[in-house]
Amino acid sequence: MSSGRAVQSPGGGELLFLTDEQLRQGIEAMYFAYRGFTADPDRILAEIDLGRAHHRAIHFINRAPGTTVNNLLSILGVTKQSLNRVLRALVEQGLVESRVGATDRRERHLYLTEAGQELEARLSEAQRARMRSAYRDAGPDAVAGFRRVLEAMMSADTHRVYSTLKDRA
Amino acid sequence: MSSGRAVQSPGGGELLFLTDEQLRQGIEAMYFAYRGFTADPDRILAEIDLGRAHHRAIHFINRAPGTTVNNLLSILGVTKQSLNRVLRALVEQGLVESRVGATDRRERHLYLTEAGQELEARLSEAQRARMRSAYRDAGPDAVAGFRRVLEAMMSADTHRVYSTLKDRA
DNA sequence: AAAGTAAGTCAGCCTCGTTGACATTCCAAG
DNA sequence: CTTGGAATGTCAACGAGGCTGACTTACTTT
């Protein structure tokens, strides 16, 4: 598995030489890996007639309980109309509670119910198990590199959202 | 960016200790990075009323010209009915040509037309540019680690498809 | 030739994106 | 105050691209 070769650039700085073939393998790896990444939660969600969109909402509500719809929107990068359908389903199934804001009553603050927390735990345990196994197979140095490449691959605004979330962990 | 710590397991082997927090950061990084990964091609595709599914088909037809529908199916992991709709659009737009098999006339062999090749080049150049930039930011060691983790994250059967493609590059 | 299998197509459903129209609430200017 | 605009969230309807089921066509096996 070649990962490119450091060569001297004309300006003197070190440059990474990458063939189109190496890049394409990276692209395909990303595509196939993402399928594995979502496979386990998808199976669990299908049992209870929910989809990946519900998982994402549950994940980030769990991450920041009491978040508003608008805030969740900017994390997920979808339209509010799209998120709304997902949230409605989650509320109807008793997995999420939506409370009118105390100071600003236009806002809705979102929380996982008991049942929502249980589902979240199930989903994220499945996903973490795969991630843990991949990390162990690949080793600690690989993991650091993995993270570095992923962060470099994000779009600038997405990277900002990611960092904000990470920093307040 | 911590990537876990090597500790001695009871049996004496080395084990990677990973907190749930570390794993969750990896999960979020994967999610946000995948959005960046698809963003550039998506923009180009939207201009001509095509979607990600068309990109995938174009990518793998370009990779293995003359491939059959069935073969493409097993690479993409979708149903033939779903792929069929996508292929029909591509043929109608003159991007893909579907030729009846010479030896077995049930089969359809798929090829990119001139226009299809041009679009493929545009899409994959955009995607490679981002990948190249991410690789350069992260450095060669990071790239090797990135690839190792991704491969370990694939499901077994997907990994097989990926390897087969890679080996005959 | 008849039965079975494989490849592809047509029809119709569901999820989850999208845009448009709207109700509610807040706030700042008059 | 009040009133006009901005912010927040909801309802409706459309489209892409997954899915299953039923089918046709073409090849293979007996």
Tab-separated table of C-alpha atoms in Angstrom, chain A residues 36-37 40-41 44 55 59 62 117 119-136, chain B residues 18-28 153:
chain	number	residue	atom	x	y	z
A	36	GLY	CA	-19.185	-0.406	6.372
A	37	PHE	CA	-19.287	2.547	8.700
A	40	ASP	CA	-24.436	-1.763	11.611
A	41	PRO	CA	-26.594	1.168	12.728
A	44	ILE	CA	-30.681	-1.742	13.867
A	55	HIS	CA	-29.585	8.311	13.654
A	59	HIS	CA	-26.458	11.319	17.772
A	62	ASN	CA	-27.307	13.159	22.645
A	117	GLN	CA	-31.059	7.263	25.212
A	119	LEU	CA	-31.559	3.504	21.331
A	120	GLU	CA	-28.665	5.931	21.089
A	121	ALA	CA	-26.560	3.652	23.244
A	122	ARG	CA	-27.395	0.670	21.085
A	123	LEU	CA	-26.598	2.462	17.848
A	124	SER	CA	-23.415	4.086	18.967
A	125	GLU	CA	-22.167	0.944	20.655
A	126	ALA	CA	-22.512	-0.888	17.347
A	127	GLN	CA	-20.715	1.849	15.490
A	128	ARG	CA	-18.013	2.220	18.104
A	129	ALA	CA	-17.413	-1.524	18.076
A	130	ARG	CA	-16.593	-1.418	14.397
A	131	MET	CA	-14.465	1.673	14.789
A	132	ARG	CA	-12.625	0.133	17.733
A	133	SER	CA	-11.949	-3.018	15.791
A	134	ALA	CA	-10.684	-1.057	12.786
A	135	TYR	CA	-8.454	1.065	15.013
A	136	ARG	CA	-7.001	-2.014	16.672
B	18	LEU	CA	-9.511	3.541	23.269
B	19	THR	CA	-11.979	5.693	25.130
B	20	ASP	CA	-15.533	6.065	23.899
B	21	GLU	CA	-14.752	9.748	23.400
B	22	GLN	CA	-11.874	8.973	21.040
B	23	LEU	CA	-14.044	6.597	19.089
B	24	ARG	CA	-16.848	9.088	18.854
B	25	GLN	CA	-14.523	11.720	17.490
B	26	GLY	CA	-13.490	9.254	14.834
B	27	ILE	CA	-17.127	8.614	13.993
B	28	GLU	CA	-17.889	12.294	13.668
B	153	MET	CA	-13.531	-0.588	8.509
